[in-house]
Amino acid sequence: MTAILKVSGVTVRFGGIHALDDVSFEVTPGEFVSMIGPNGAGKTTLIRAITGVVQPQSAEIRLSGREISNLPTHKRSRLGLVMTHQIVRPFHSMSVLENVIFAAGHGRIQSVFGAMVSFDLSRERDRAMKLLGLLGIAEMADKSVRGQPLGVIKRMEVARALALEPKLLLLDEPLAGLNHIEAARLADTVADINRRGTTIVMIEHNLGEVLRVSERLVVLDNGRKIADGNPNEVMRNPAVRAAYVGKDETDAAA
Amino acid sequence: MGIYEVSLATIVLINIILALGLNMITGFCGQISLGHAAFYGIGAYCTAILAKAGFPPAVTLLCGLILAGASGVVVGLASLRVREDFLAITTMGVGFLFLGIVRQQEALGGELGISSIPSAGMSKIGFMLFVLVLAALAAAFSLFIKRSWMGFAFDAVADDEDTARVLGLDVAAYKLSAFAMGTAMAGLAGGLYTYFARFIVPDDFGFITSITVLSMVAVGGIGSVFGVMAATVVLTLMPEFFRFISDYKLLVYGALLFTVMRFAPGGLAGFLQTALRIRKARGETG
Ligand SMILES: Nc1ncnc2c1ncn2[C@@H]1O[C@H](COP(=O)(O)OP(=O)(O)O)[C@@H](O)[C@H]1O
Ligand SMILES: [Mg+2]
């Protein structure tokens, strides 16, 4: 089966910092891959390079076989490659619901001329409400995103990404800021979305949930991929253990 | 209505079209412009030259609108390459560039400007009513855009363009549309000003004018069509009633702009909304 995502030789430098050094990995359709690694390992940079938010020094990125590394971010998104942010980025002037409606209207805003003459948003609102329900934040729909707790915004970001109907969803620490119960529930929701056909790559520090829901683990350390495979085997890998040794407890477990 | 009141009303209406144009760019799409007067000037000069060459208002005004809008797209293209804070400098530069060119150009009358511009062929009241209709159309167009999905996309760009991009929005296309529509409205306002004054000089389209229009948009409440119209009326009439303001326009409008941005970023509209607890209702479920 051809990979839905094939990333080869991604190198990203920020000034003197080597954030990523020749990283390659593949995702097959329908997979649920989790990406772990200490803080500063380059996980966020990797998904930002995949979506085109960060310009890599070199990279080959193929989505279902198609080379996309020269496409602008919005075109990659329209091909079904969607990410959420580690540091949440809601539209502050909008309500929780409006944030999701906007994404649900991706068909309407594709062309400026189409957008200019379309007004109806009832269909988008229904879809957005369903997604908020799925993420368990329907009661907050009409609230302004300002002043919402991090857990709500995190889930809103997942709903907003889902509203784009992604083929491949890249989640950057979606469980951070959620309490134990909320985290387990969201992990279940993500696993459920995956079972319904969306391929998932999830960066996550919450190892308990990662091991519970994902089928494969990719480990980054210091800008390099140090392990990739079955979660249990990966966790026994000496290189992975070494990467966490000396890091403080919160880094390793959180 | 005496002749003085008719003139005053006409200039207020012209300024409304001008300010609604900037509101499209700065208010709706969040792109600051300190050079809006340049597009006002492009429309005015284009209309003046064509009018003197004998073309009727329908042609001259349309050409002014199109030329200003096309120039707006060019400036918009340049603006795509700069970050937000630098856009202010870039657009300010465009304003000074326009003045520099116009002042040097014999064909555009240089410092002396263009005089003896033919009339639009209407009485003063007739012309005022004509401008009134166009101002009403500009307002209706603004409201139409604001309520469309395009307005929704502008909200997203104004809020956080990087996130809008991640969500699949072609941000560049929307910014260019805002520049095109907003500067075309400025061009129309400029053409109307030409027929109103029948004598134009470069200074009519200088930095002070750009700052004045920006304060109309800011005081009205970035993005609020009715707020901007109300602020335009007040700020256009203010120097008429308090003559001393005319001598210190840059100071007064600059201070006003700073005060609003610092203490009431929502402007008049924001103030009223808070006072009356109105919320805009896009997608409200309740
Ligand atoms: N925009 C940036 N500018 C400069 N350095 C950056 C930038 N983004 C990330 N970095 C650096 O790149 C490295 C990888 O960061 P990041 O991808 O955020 O790691 P992770 O998500 O694994 O914690 C870090 O050393 C970080 O400081
Ligand atoms: Mg990160």
PDB file of N, CA, C and O and ligand atoms in Angstrom, chain A residues 14 17 19 38-45 86, ligand 1:
ATOM      1  N   PHE A  14      17.390  26.730  12.534  1.00  0.00           N
ATOM      2  CA  PHE A  14      17.020  28.098  12.918  1.00  0.00           C
ATOM      3  C   PHE A  14      18.314  28.780  13.332  1.00  0.00           C
ATOM      4  O   PHE A  14      18.813  28.543  14.427  1.00  0.00           O
ATOM      5  N   ILE A  17      20.834  26.688  15.311  1.00  0.00           N
ATOM      6  CA  ILE A  17      20.213  25.500  15.912  1.00  0.00           C
ATOM      7  C   ILE A  17      19.774  24.507  14.833  1.00  0.00           C
ATOM      8  O   ILE A  17      19.057  24.874  13.908  1.00  0.00           O
ATOM      9  N   ALA A  19      17.288  22.176  14.333  1.00  0.00           N
ATOM     10  CA  ALA A  19      16.045  21.686  14.928  1.00  0.00           C
ATOM     11  C   ALA A  19      15.735  20.285  14.415  1.00  0.00           C
ATOM     12  O   ALA A  19      15.244  19.442  15.154  1.00  0.00           O
ATOM     13  N   PRO A  38      11.797  14.179  24.069  1.00  0.00           N
ATOM     14  CA  PRO A  38      11.942  15.252  25.066  1.00  0.00           C
ATOM     15  C   PRO A  38      11.607  16.624  24.477  1.00  0.00           C
ATOM     16  O   PRO A  38      11.592  16.791  23.256  1.00  0.00           O
ATOM     17  N   ASN A  39      11.379  17.589  25.351  1.00  0.00           N
ATOM     18  CA  ASN A  39      11.145  18.956  24.886  1.00  0.00           C
ATOM     19  C   ASN A  39      12.319  19.444  24.051  1.00  0.00           C
ATOM     20  O   ASN A  39      13.463  19.183  24.393  1.00  0.00           O
ATOM     21  N   GLY A  40      12.010  20.109  22.972  1.00  0.00           N
ATOM     22  CA  GLY A  40      13.071  20.637  22.121  1.00  0.00           C
ATOM     23  C   GLY A  40      13.610  19.618  21.130  1.00  0.00           C
ATOM     24  O   GLY A  40      14.554  19.896  20.391  1.00  0.00           O
ATOM     25  N   ALA A  41      12.985  18.429  21.067  1.00  0.00           N
ATOM     26  CA  ALA A  41      13.472  17.375  20.181  1.00  0.00           C
ATOM     27  C   ALA A  41      13.238  17.717  18.710  1.00  0.00           C
ATOM     28  O   ALA A  41      13.910  17.202  17.823  1.00  0.00           O
ATOM     29  N   GLY A  42      12.247  18.574  18.460  1.00  0.00           N
ATOM     30  CA  GLY A  42      11.961  18.954  17.076  1.00  0.00           C
ATOM     31  C   GLY A  42      10.623  18.426  16.560  1.00  0.00           C
ATOM     32  O   GLY A  42      10.340  18.515  15.369  1.00  0.00           O
ATOM     33  N   LYS A  43       9.772  17.937  17.458  1.00  0.00           N
ATOM     34  CA  LYS A  43       8.496  17.348  17.037  1.00  0.00           C
ATOM     35  C   LYS A  43       7.590  18.389  16.388  1.00  0.00           C
ATOM     36  O   LYS A  43       7.049  18.183  15.298  1.00  0.00           O
ATOM     37  N   THR A  44       7.425  19.520  17.096  1.00  0.00           N
ATOM     38  CA  THR A  44       6.577  20.572  16.561  1.00  0.00           C
ATOM     39  C   THR A  44       7.127  21.082  15.224  1.00  0.00           C
ATOM     40  O   THR A  44       6.379  21.259  14.254  1.00  0.00           O
ATOM     41  N   THR A  45       8.437  21.259  15.188  1.00  0.00           N
ATOM     42  CA  THR A  45       9.056  21.742  13.952  1.00  0.00           C
ATOM     43  C   THR A  45       8.793  20.775  12.803  1.00  0.00           C
ATOM     44  O   THR A  45       8.556  21.198  11.664  1.00  0.00           O
ATOM     45  N   GLN A  86       0.318  23.335  19.150  1.00  0.00           N
ATOM     46  CA  GLN A  86       0.687  23.048  20.533  1.00  0.00           C
ATOM     47  C   GLN A  86       0.307  24.250  21.411  1.00  0.00           C
ATOM     48  O   GLN A  86      -0.367  24.096  22.424  1.00  0.00           O
TER      49      GLN A  86
HETATM   50  N1  LIG C   1      10.778  29.610  15.220  1.00  0.00           N
HETATM   51  C1  LIG C   1      11.895  29.182  15.844  1.00  0.00           C
HETATM   52  N2  LIG C   1      13.010  29.942  15.875  1.00  0.00           N
HETATM   53  C2  LIG C   1      14.133  29.507  16.462  1.00  0.00           C
HETATM   54  N3  LIG C   1      14.256  28.326  17.053  1.00  0.00           N
HETATM   55  C3  LIG C   1      13.180  27.509  17.065  1.00  0.00           C
HETATM   56  C4  LIG C   1      11.943  27.901  16.459  1.00  0.00           C
HETATM   57  N4  LIG C   1      11.058  26.893  16.619  1.00  0.00           N
HETATM   58  C5  LIG C   1      11.709  25.933  17.292  1.00  0.00           C
HETATM   59  N5  LIG C   1      12.975  26.297  17.561  1.00  0.00           N
HETATM   60  C6  LIG C   1      13.998  25.454  18.235  1.00  0.00           C
HETATM   61  O1  LIG C   1      14.031  24.230  17.572  1.00  0.00           O
HETATM   62  C7  LIG C   1      14.177  23.160  18.492  1.00  0.00           C
HETATM   63  C8  LIG C   1      13.001  22.195  18.345  1.00  0.00           C
HETATM   64  O2  LIG C   1      11.817  22.812  18.854  1.00  0.00           O
HETATM   65  P1  LIG C   1      10.397  22.143  18.777  1.00  0.00           P
HETATM   66  O3  LIG C   1      10.171  21.631  17.411  1.00  0.00           O
HETATM   67  O4  LIG C   1       9.420  23.108  19.310  1.00  0.00           O
HETATM   68  O5  LIG C   1      10.558  20.918  19.787  1.00  0.00           O
HETATM   69  P2  LIG C   1       9.436  20.007  20.460  1.00  0.00           P
HETATM   70  O6  LIG C   1       8.126  20.285  19.842  1.00  0.00           O
HETATM   71  O7  LIG C   1       9.916  18.609  20.215  1.00  0.00           O
HETATM   72  O8  LIG C   1       9.459  20.321  21.927  1.00  0.00           O
HETATM   73  C9  LIG C   1      14.269  23.799  19.864  1.00  0.00           C
HETATM   74  O9  LIG C   1      15.642  23.928  20.173  1.00  0.00           O
HETATM   75  C10 LIG C   1      13.633  25.138  19.678  1.00  0.00           C
HETATM   76  O10 LIG C   1      14.189  26.063  20.570  1.00  0.00           O
END
